[in-house]
Amino acid sequence: MYTTELQKSASVASTEDADKLAAFEARVAADEFIEPKDWMPEAYRRTLVRQISQHAHSEIVGMLPEGNWITRAPSLRRKAILLAKVQDEAGHGLYLYSAAETLGTSREEMIEALHSGKAKYSTIFNYPTLTWADIGAIGWLVDGAAIMNQVPLQRTSYGPYARAMVRVCKEESFHQRQGYEIMMHLAAGTDAQKRMAQDALNRWWWPSLMMFGPPDENSPNTAQSMRWRIKRETNDELRQKFVDITVPQADAIGLTVPDPAVKWNEAKGGYDFGEVDWSEFYAVVKGEGPVAKERMAVRRKAWEDGAWIREAADAYAAKQAGKRKAA
């Protein structure tokens, strides 16, 4: 699907003004921000709409596995922290949908693409949260991987996207610490609690590595996105950084990464690690994840149930506009 989209984009770019395209490429190469009213190639606009909207969808769908545990968190403190975190994710989705709208797409178009299956979101959210330790693993591993992906996006070439990511990254850093703190307490608790933490790590480790996307040689978007400074580092570079940071964190709290191939490689200054099961990755991308259908059913129902709120807000806005016009 993505390869086809890139081919279509290339044919559009070939018909565009050569001088404008050259000026655009020079600005990007000079690390200048591209702003909404600036001229940009249609392929660049399309790539950004796809990436930013998928990022927004991931934030919104990502509320579901954790929201399920708010009422079951083990203490009032844990409930309050998790509630605040889920609220943060909603805010991230709002920032990102707003950034995508500056590219000429509408919120309704993006939501329709999500609900119809045309648009994707992070495959990690198609896995179930079975125990309280999963909430810790999501914060530590999933948000940790997200931070690894998102910190370079603060320097992405599209201004509204880069600026949105500044606040998102600050909040995600707290989410990662919150998750690690849960895992730390469980690992230092009873034998049953430590087993629960290890089980969560076992189940979330490989899906977290999949969050960085397919290997560079199988990622058709990477080369173009790197040239346009939409991405600043490749999938494999980010995955390696994540492993190098996370393996010592697991060791520090007495947990074991579920990969017997993990070994420090002095020559490269990082860890060697095993191969991801890419067949599982592509299956989940296609909507075959353990709870993929449930996730979309919940999102569609929420959208339908909230229709009256959107209608009321639109009616109120129209009424206020009418009053201002009359005055």
mmCIF file of C-alpha atoms in Angstrom:
data_model
loop_
_atom_site.group_PDB
_atom_site.id
_atom_site.type_symbol
_atom_site.label_atom_id
_atom_site.label_comp_id
_atom_site.label_asym_id
_atom_site.label_seq_id
_atom_site.Cartn_x
_atom_site.Cartn_y
_atom_site.Cartn_z
ATOM 1 C CA MET A 1 0.000 0.000 0.000
ATOM 2 C CA TYR A 2 2.700 2.494 0.939
ATOM 3 C CA THR A 3 4.798 1.681 -2.114
ATOM 4 C CA THR A 4 1.815 2.381 -4.358
ATOM 5 C CA GLU A 5 1.239 5.675 -2.596
ATOM 6 C CA LEU A 6 4.857 6.725 -3.092
ATOM 7 C CA GLN A 7 4.668 5.862 -6.778
ATOM 8 C CA LYS A 8 1.574 8.004 -7.167
ATOM 9 C CA SER A 9 3.282 10.831 -5.294
ATOM 10 C CA ALA A 10 6.318 10.685 -7.565
ATOM 11 C CA SER A 11 4.154 11.122 -10.660
ATOM 12 C CA VAL A 12 2.582 14.233 -9.106
ATOM 13 C CA ALA A 13 5.980 15.698 -8.243
ATOM 14 C CA SER A 14 7.198 15.346 -11.842
ATOM 15 C CA THR A 15 4.526 17.820 -13.050
ATOM 16 C CA GLU A 16 5.314 20.490 -10.462
ATOM 17 C CA ASP A 17 7.241 23.711 -11.017
ATOM 18 C CA ALA A 18 10.947 22.827 -11.132
ATOM 19 C CA ASP A 19 12.071 26.157 -9.642
ATOM 20 C CA LYS A 20 9.648 25.911 -6.724
ATOM 21 C CA LEU A 21 10.678 22.319 -6.117
ATOM 22 C CA ALA A 22 14.362 23.261 -6.116
ATOM 23 C CA ALA A 23 13.737 26.136 -3.688
ATOM 24 C CA PHE A 24 11.749 23.827 -1.429
ATOM 25 C CA GLU A 25 14.475 21.172 -1.434
ATOM 26 C CA ALA A 26 17.075 23.844 -0.602
ATOM 27 C CA ARG A 27 15.057 25.086 2.370
ATOM 28 C CA VAL A 28 14.611 21.581 3.720
ATOM 29 C CA ALA A 29 18.316 20.813 3.255
ATOM 30 C CA ALA A 30 19.103 23.995 5.213
ATOM 31 C CA ASP A 31 16.913 22.733 8.091
ATOM 32 C CA GLU A 32 14.352 25.501 7.710
ATOM 33 C CA PHE A 33 10.795 24.857 8.869
ATOM 34 C CA ILE A 34 8.137 24.561 6.202
ATOM 35 C CA GLU A 35 4.948 26.336 7.298
ATOM 36 C CA PRO A 36 1.326 25.761 6.212
ATOM 37 C CA LYS A 37 1.176 28.698 3.772
ATOM 38 C CA ASP A 38 4.523 27.839 2.167
ATOM 39 C CA TRP A 39 4.618 26.074 -1.190
ATOM 40 C CA MET A 40 5.321 22.357 -0.849
ATOM 41 C CA PRO A 41 5.288 19.368 -3.239
ATOM 42 C CA GLU A 42 2.066 17.401 -3.226
ATOM 43 C CA ALA A 43 4.032 14.258 -2.319
ATOM 44 C CA TYR A 44 5.389 16.004 0.780
ATOM 45 C CA ARG A 45 1.900 17.107 1.802
ATOM 46 C CA ARG A 46 0.502 13.606 1.300
ATOM 47 C CA THR A 47 3.298 11.984 3.266
ATOM 48 C CA LEU A 48 2.777 14.376 6.164
ATOM 49 C CA VAL A 49 -1.001 13.898 6.190
ATOM 50 C CA ARG A 50 -0.512 10.130 6.277
ATOM 51 C CA GLN A 51 2.147 10.215 9.006
ATOM 52 C CA ILE A 52 0.596 12.871 11.252
ATOM 53 C CA SER A 53 -2.927 11.462 11.016
ATOM 54 C CA GLN A 54 -1.656 7.936 11.784
ATOM 55 C CA HIS A 55 0.241 9.373 14.737
ATOM 56 C CA ALA A 56 -2.958 11.087 15.954
ATOM 57 C CA HIS A 57 -4.973 7.894 15.508
ATOM 58 C CA SER A 58 -2.372 6.018 17.570
ATOM 59 C CA GLU A 59 -2.714 8.473 20.441
ATOM 60 C CA ILE A 60 -6.506 8.152 20.459
ATOM 61 C CA VAL A 61 -6.669 4.365 20.057
ATOM 62 C CA GLY A 62 -3.855 4.115 22.589
ATOM 63 C CA MET A 63 -6.203 5.443 25.272
ATOM 64 C CA LEU A 64 -8.263 2.241 25.107
ATOM 65 C CA PRO A 65 -5.964 -0.431 26.579
ATOM 66 C CA GLU A 66 -5.115 1.807 29.552
ATOM 67 C CA GLY A 67 -8.555 3.349 30.034
ATOM 68 C CA ASN A 68 -9.781 -0.169 30.654
ATOM 69 C CA TRP A 69 -7.700 -0.235 33.871
ATOM 70 C CA ILE A 70 -8.596 3.130 35.449
ATOM 71 C CA THR A 71 -11.315 1.674 37.676
ATOM 72 C CA ARG A 72 -9.203 -1.410 38.477
ATOM 73 C CA ALA A 73 -5.941 0.304 39.409
ATOM 74 C CA PRO A 74 -4.748 -0.943 42.825
ATOM 75 C CA SER A 75 -4.931 2.387 44.706
ATOM 76 C CA LEU A 76 -6.480 5.840 44.489
ATOM 77 C CA ARG A 77 -3.037 7.250 43.665
ATOM 78 C CA ARG A 78 -2.625 4.822 40.773
ATOM 79 C CA LYS A 79 -6.122 5.633 39.500
ATOM 80 C CA ALA A 80 -5.424 9.378 39.517
ATOM 81 C CA ILE A 81 -2.083 8.966 37.732
ATOM 82 C CA LEU A 82 -3.537 6.675 35.063
ATOM 83 C CA LEU A 83 -6.527 8.961 34.531
ATOM 84 C CA ALA A 84 -4.177 11.902 33.996
ATOM 85 C CA LYS A 85 -2.093 9.866 31.576
ATOM 86 C CA VAL A 86 -5.091 8.830 29.459
ATOM 87 C CA GLN A 87 -6.181 12.468 29.415
ATOM 88 C CA ASP A 88 -2.717 13.434 28.156
ATOM 89 C CA GLU A 89 -3.062 10.977 25.265
ATOM 90 C CA ALA A 90 -6.345 12.607 24.237
ATOM 91 C CA GLY A 91 -4.557 15.949 24.210
ATOM 92 C CA HIS A 92 -1.779 14.543 22.040
ATOM 93 C CA GLY A 93 -4.345 13.344 19.526
ATOM 94 C CA LEU A 94 -5.889 16.825 19.489
ATOM 95 C CA TYR A 95 -2.537 18.540 18.849
ATOM 96 C CA LEU A 96 -1.759 16.152 16.013
ATOM 97 C CA TYR A 97 -5.159 16.288 14.323
ATOM 98 C CA SER A 98 -4.867 20.073 14.443
ATOM 99 C CA ALA A 99 -1.397 19.921 12.868
ATOM 100 C CA ALA A 100 -2.691 17.659 10.088
ATOM 101 C CA GLU A 101 -5.595 20.031 9.424
ATOM 102 C CA THR A 102 -3.104 22.770 8.507
ATOM 103 C CA LEU A 103 -2.238 20.614 5.480
ATOM 104 C CA GLY A 104 -5.738 20.914 4.040
ATOM 105 C CA THR A 105 -7.350 17.744 5.346
ATOM 106 C CA SER A 106 -10.309 17.754 7.724
ATOM 107 C CA ARG A 107 -10.873 16.057 11.072
ATOM 108 C CA GLU A 108 -13.882 14.260 9.584
ATOM 109 C CA GLU A 109 -11.828 12.882 6.686
ATOM 110 C CA MET A 110 -9.170 11.557 9.036
ATOM 111 C CA ILE A 111 -11.677 9.939 11.396
ATOM 112 C CA GLU A 112 -13.542 8.356 8.481
ATOM 113 C CA ALA A 113 -10.265 6.911 7.166
ATOM 114 C CA LEU A 114 -9.553 5.424 10.607
ATOM 115 C CA HIS A 115 -13.006 3.915 11.061
ATOM 116 C CA SER A 116 -13.124 2.501 7.527
ATOM 117 C CA GLY A 117 -9.711 0.857 7.884
ATOM 118 C CA LYS A 118 -8.034 3.015 5.226
ATOM 119 C CA ALA A 119 -5.773 4.671 7.792
ATOM 120 C CA LYS A 120 -3.542 2.751 10.157
ATOM 121 C CA TYR A 121 -2.432 3.299 13.736
ATOM 122 C CA SER A 122 0.372 1.793 15.789
ATOM 123 C CA THR A 123 0.124 -2.000 15.798
ATOM 124 C CA ILE A 124 1.037 -2.084 19.502
ATOM 125 C CA PHE A 125 -2.509 -1.133 20.487
ATOM 126 C CA ASN A 126 -3.971 -4.299 19.001
ATOM 127 C CA TYR A 127 -2.640 -6.318 21.940
ATOM 128 C CA PRO A 128 -4.677 -6.863 25.142
ATOM 129 C CA THR A 129 -3.862 -5.609 28.639
ATOM 130 C CA LEU A 130 -4.286 -8.725 30.783
ATOM 131 C CA THR A 131 -2.914 -7.618 34.171
ATOM 132 C CA TRP A 132 -1.993 -4.448 36.075
ATOM 133 C CA ALA A 133 1.638 -5.104 35.139
ATOM 134 C CA ASP A 134 0.680 -4.508 31.494
ATOM 135 C CA ILE A 135 0.015 -0.872 32.383
ATOM 136 C CA GLY A 136 3.566 -0.658 33.693
ATOM 137 C CA ALA A 137 4.942 -2.370 30.590
ATOM 138 C CA ILE A 138 3.020 0.000 28.305
ATOM 139 C CA GLY A 139 4.387 3.048 30.097
ATOM 140 C CA TRP A 140 7.942 1.731 30.222
ATOM 141 C CA LEU A 141 8.229 0.010 26.853
ATOM 142 C CA VAL A 142 5.524 1.430 24.584
ATOM 143 C CA ASP A 143 5.903 5.030 25.713
ATOM 144 C CA GLY A 144 9.664 4.512 25.822
ATOM 145 C CA ALA A 145 9.615 3.436 22.177
ATOM 146 C CA ALA A 146 7.303 6.333 21.359
ATOM 147 C CA ILE A 147 9.737 8.807 22.910
ATOM 148 C CA MET A 148 12.567 7.294 20.877
ATOM 149 C CA ASN A 149 10.496 7.863 17.739
ATOM 150 C CA GLN A 150 9.193 11.275 18.700
ATOM 151 C CA VAL A 151 12.193 13.174 20.066
ATOM 152 C CA PRO A 152 13.707 13.502 16.551
ATOM 153 C CA LEU A 153 10.306 14.761 15.313
ATOM 154 C CA GLN A 154 10.865 17.953 17.309
ATOM 155 C CA ARG A 155 13.268 18.759 14.458
ATOM 156 C CA THR A 156 11.057 17.500 11.643
ATOM 157 C CA SER A 157 10.837 19.843 8.670
ATOM 158 C CA TYR A 158 7.135 20.710 9.003
ATOM 159 C CA GLY A 159 6.766 23.458 11.581
ATOM 160 C CA PRO A 160 3.338 22.662 13.111
ATOM 161 C CA TYR A 161 4.293 19.004 13.554
ATOM 162 C CA ALA A 162 7.646 19.853 15.149
ATOM 163 C CA ARG A 163 6.079 22.325 17.581
ATOM 164 C CA ALA A 164 3.329 19.897 18.596
ATOM 165 C CA MET A 165 5.968 17.298 19.405
ATOM 166 C CA VAL A 166 7.724 19.513 21.969
ATOM 167 C CA ARG A 167 4.886 19.233 24.478
ATOM 168 C CA VAL A 168 4.059 15.645 23.497
ATOM 169 C CA CYS A 169 7.622 14.527 24.242
ATOM 170 C CA LYS A 170 7.677 16.261 27.630
ATOM 171 C CA GLU A 171 4.491 14.486 28.671
ATOM 172 C CA GLU A 172 5.545 11.137 27.233
ATOM 173 C CA SER A 173 8.716 11.263 29.322
ATOM 174 C CA PHE A 174 6.547 11.329 32.459
ATOM 175 C CA HIS A 175 4.486 8.432 31.104
ATOM 176 C CA GLN A 176 7.605 6.356 30.594
ATOM 177 C CA ARG A 177 8.792 7.031 34.144
ATOM 178 C CA GLN A 178 5.360 6.189 35.548
ATOM 179 C CA GLY A 179 5.378 2.839 33.763
ATOM 180 C CA TYR A 180 8.903 2.014 34.861
ATOM 181 C CA GLU A 181 8.016 2.897 38.450
ATOM 182 C CA ILE A 182 5.121 0.413 38.361
ATOM 183 C CA MET A 183 7.429 -2.308 37.040
ATOM 184 C CA MET A 184 10.094 -1.430 39.600
ATOM 185 C CA HIS A 185 7.654 -1.818 42.497
ATOM 186 C CA LEU A 186 6.248 -5.079 41.152
ATOM 187 C CA ALA A 187 9.730 -6.507 40.563
ATOM 188 C CA ALA A 188 10.679 -5.661 44.163
ATOM 189 C CA GLY A 189 7.428 -7.081 45.565
ATOM 190 C CA THR A 190 6.245 -10.611 46.213
ATOM 191 C CA ASP A 191 7.241 -13.539 44.027
ATOM 192 C CA ALA A 192 3.807 -13.412 42.393
ATOM 193 C CA GLN A 193 4.188 -9.687 41.639
ATOM 194 C CA LYS A 194 7.609 -10.192 40.126
ATOM 195 C CA ARG A 195 6.281 -13.037 37.958
ATOM 196 C CA MET A 196 3.493 -10.736 36.813
ATOM 197 C CA ALA A 197 6.021 -8.053 35.853
ATOM 198 C CA GLN A 198 8.207 -10.545 33.991
ATOM 199 C CA ASP A 199 5.187 -11.948 32.152
ATOM 200 C CA ALA A 200 4.193 -8.452 31.011
ATOM 201 C CA LEU A 201 7.746 -7.767 29.820
ATOM 202 C CA ASN A 202 7.737 -11.071 27.919
ATOM 203 C CA ARG A 203 4.523 -10.197 26.091
ATOM 204 C CA TRP A 204 5.246 -6.545 25.310
ATOM 205 C CA TRP A 205 8.956 -6.688 24.397
ATOM 206 C CA TRP A 206 8.667 -7.824 20.793
ATOM 207 C CA PRO A 207 5.593 -5.724 19.911
ATOM 208 C CA SER A 208 7.513 -2.717 21.279
ATOM 209 C CA LEU A 209 10.405 -3.423 18.889
ATOM 210 C CA MET A 210 7.853 -3.601 16.052
ATOM 211 C CA MET A 211 6.756 -0.034 16.835
ATOM 212 C CA PHE A 212 9.750 1.322 14.919
ATOM 213 C CA GLY A 213 8.413 -0.165 11.705
ATOM 214 C CA PRO A 214 9.896 -2.720 9.307
ATOM 215 C CA PRO A 215 13.638 -3.043 8.637
ATOM 216 C CA ASP A 216 15.073 -0.183 6.617
ATOM 217 C CA GLU A 217 15.424 -2.317 3.499
ATOM 218 C CA ASN A 218 11.681 -3.060 3.622
ATOM 219 C CA SER A 219 10.528 0.450 4.485
ATOM 220 C CA PRO A 220 9.689 2.243 1.212
ATOM 221 C CA ASN A 221 8.893 5.549 2.929
ATOM 222 C CA THR A 222 12.145 5.923 4.834
ATOM 223 C CA ALA A 223 14.484 7.196 2.105
ATOM 224 C CA GLN A 224 12.148 9.959 0.915
ATOM 225 C CA SER A 225 11.130 10.940 4.450
ATOM 226 C CA MET A 226 14.796 11.202 5.459
ATOM 227 C CA ARG A 227 15.597 13.387 2.445
ATOM 228 C CA TRP A 228 12.726 15.732 3.274
ATOM 229 C CA ARG A 229 13.742 15.772 6.972
ATOM 230 C CA ILE A 230 10.316 14.436 7.944
ATOM 231 C CA LYS A 231 12.200 11.622 9.651
ATOM 232 C CA ARG A 232 15.631 12.273 11.131
ATOM 233 C CA GLU A 233 16.704 8.703 11.910
ATOM 234 C CA THR A 234 15.901 5.355 10.297
ATOM 235 C CA ASN A 235 13.747 2.582 11.770
ATOM 236 C CA ASP A 236 16.743 0.368 12.499
ATOM 237 C CA GLU A 237 18.756 3.182 14.103
ATOM 238 C CA LEU A 238 15.893 4.001 16.469
ATOM 239 C CA ARG A 239 15.273 0.333 17.296
ATOM 240 C CA GLN A 240 18.942 -0.116 18.211
ATOM 241 C CA LYS A 241 18.833 2.937 20.501
ATOM 242 C CA PHE A 242 15.747 1.578 22.225
ATOM 243 C CA VAL A 243 17.361 -1.798 22.906
ATOM 244 C CA ASP A 244 20.566 -0.173 24.158
ATOM 245 C CA ILE A 245 18.651 1.958 26.669
ATOM 246 C CA THR A 246 16.022 -0.569 27.763
ATOM 247 C CA VAL A 247 18.085 -3.719 28.381
ATOM 248 C CA PRO A 248 20.080 -2.090 31.248
ATOM 249 C CA GLN A 249 16.813 -0.757 32.705
ATOM 250 C CA ALA A 250 15.442 -4.308 32.855
ATOM 251 C CA ASP A 251 18.661 -5.554 34.458
ATOM 252 C CA ALA A 252 18.495 -2.805 37.083
ATOM 253 C CA ILE A 253 15.157 -4.043 38.454
ATOM 254 C CA GLY A 254 15.927 -7.744 38.149
ATOM 255 C CA LEU A 255 13.855 -8.521 35.047
ATOM 256 C CA THR A 256 15.069 -10.355 31.946
ATOM 257 C CA VAL A 257 14.456 -9.294 28.365
ATOM 258 C CA PRO A 258 12.848 -12.296 26.583
ATOM 259 C CA ASP A 259 15.531 -12.586 23.917
ATOM 260 C CA PRO A 260 18.386 -15.075 24.401
ATOM 261 C CA ALA A 261 20.289 -13.372 21.583
ATOM 262 C CA VAL A 262 20.726 -10.126 23.558
ATOM 263 C CA LYS A 263 24.437 -9.597 24.130
ATOM 264 C CA TRP A 264 26.660 -6.548 24.479
ATOM 265 C CA ASN A 265 28.758 -5.949 21.375
ATOM 266 C CA GLU A 266 31.814 -3.939 22.311
ATOM 267 C CA ALA A 267 32.787 -3.319 18.690
ATOM 268 C CA LYS A 268 29.564 -1.504 17.812
ATOM 269 C CA GLY A 269 28.994 -0.076 21.295
ATOM 270 C CA GLY A 270 25.508 -1.543 21.528
ATOM 271 C CA TYR A 271 23.558 -4.728 22.069
ATOM 272 C CA ASP A 272 23.070 -7.458 19.513
ATOM 273 C CA PHE A 273 19.518 -8.802 19.606
ATOM 274 C CA GLY A 274 17.308 -11.341 17.862
ATOM 275 C CA GLU A 275 15.156 -10.960 14.760
ATOM 276 C CA VAL A 276 11.616 -9.637 15.129
ATOM 277 C CA ASP A 277 8.835 -11.922 13.878
ATOM 278 C CA TRP A 278 7.882 -9.742 10.929
ATOM 279 C CA SER A 279 5.100 -12.102 9.868
ATOM 280 C CA GLU A 280 3.308 -11.186 13.102
ATOM 281 C CA PHE A 281 3.976 -7.492 12.465
ATOM 282 C CA TYR A 282 2.441 -7.535 8.997
ATOM 283 C CA ALA A 283 -0.517 -9.601 10.201
ATOM 284 C CA VAL A 284 -1.255 -7.051 12.921
ATOM 285 C CA VAL A 285 -0.879 -4.188 10.419
ATOM 286 C CA LYS A 286 -3.598 -5.867 8.351
ATOM 287 C CA GLY A 287 -5.933 -5.784 11.323
ATOM 288 C CA GLU A 288 -5.324 -9.311 12.574
ATOM 289 C CA GLY A 289 -4.077 -8.306 16.016
ATOM 290 C CA PRO A 290 -5.551 -10.083 19.067
ATOM 291 C CA VAL A 291 -8.022 -7.271 19.833
ATOM 292 C CA ALA A 292 -7.972 -5.233 16.590
ATOM 293 C CA LYS A 293 -11.681 -5.650 15.858
ATOM 294 C CA GLU A 294 -12.606 -4.765 19.441
ATOM 295 C CA ARG A 295 -10.495 -1.595 19.325
ATOM 296 C CA MET A 296 -12.222 -0.315 16.180
ATOM 297 C CA ALA A 297 -15.670 -1.289 17.447
ATOM 298 C CA VAL A 298 -15.110 0.809 20.578
ATOM 299 C CA ARG A 299 -13.817 3.774 18.552
ATOM 300 C CA ARG A 300 -16.767 3.708 16.140
ATOM 301 C CA LYS A 301 -19.264 3.488 19.007
ATOM 302 C CA ALA A 302 -17.605 6.411 20.805
ATOM 303 C CA TRP A 303 -17.800 8.482 17.617
ATOM 304 C CA GLU A 304 -21.464 7.643 17.087
ATOM 305 C CA ASP A 305 -22.387 8.204 20.737
ATOM 306 C CA GLY A 306 -20.664 11.590 20.667
ATOM 307 C CA ALA A 307 -22.532 12.839 17.585
ATOM 308 C CA TRP A 308 -24.988 14.889 19.653
ATOM 309 C CA ILE A 309 -22.111 16.722 21.375
ATOM 310 C CA ARG A 310 -20.543 17.680 18.042
ATOM 311 C CA GLU A 311 -23.930 18.809 16.712
ATOM 312 C CA ALA A 312 -24.587 20.885 19.835
ATOM 313 C CA ALA A 313 -21.140 22.494 19.617
ATOM 314 C CA ASP A 314 -21.667 23.347 15.936
ATOM 315 C CA ALA A 315 -25.105 24.832 16.676
ATOM 316 C CA TYR A 316 -23.704 26.938 19.514
ATOM 317 C CA ALA A 317 -20.835 28.178 17.345
ATOM 318 C CA ALA A 318 -23.267 29.125 14.569
ATOM 319 C CA LYS A 319 -25.488 30.949 17.082
ATOM 320 C CA GLN A 320 -22.545 32.932 18.456
ATOM 321 C CA ALA A 321 -21.379 33.785 14.942
ATOM 322 C CA GLY A 322 -24.876 35.037 14.152
ATOM 323 C CA LYS A 323 -24.885 37.279 17.216
ATOM 324 C CA ARG A 324 -21.509 38.770 16.276
ATOM 325 C CA LYS A 325 -22.707 39.405 12.738
ATOM 326 C CA ALA A 326 -25.894 41.094 13.963
ATOM 327 C CA ALA A 327 -23.908 43.339 16.299
#
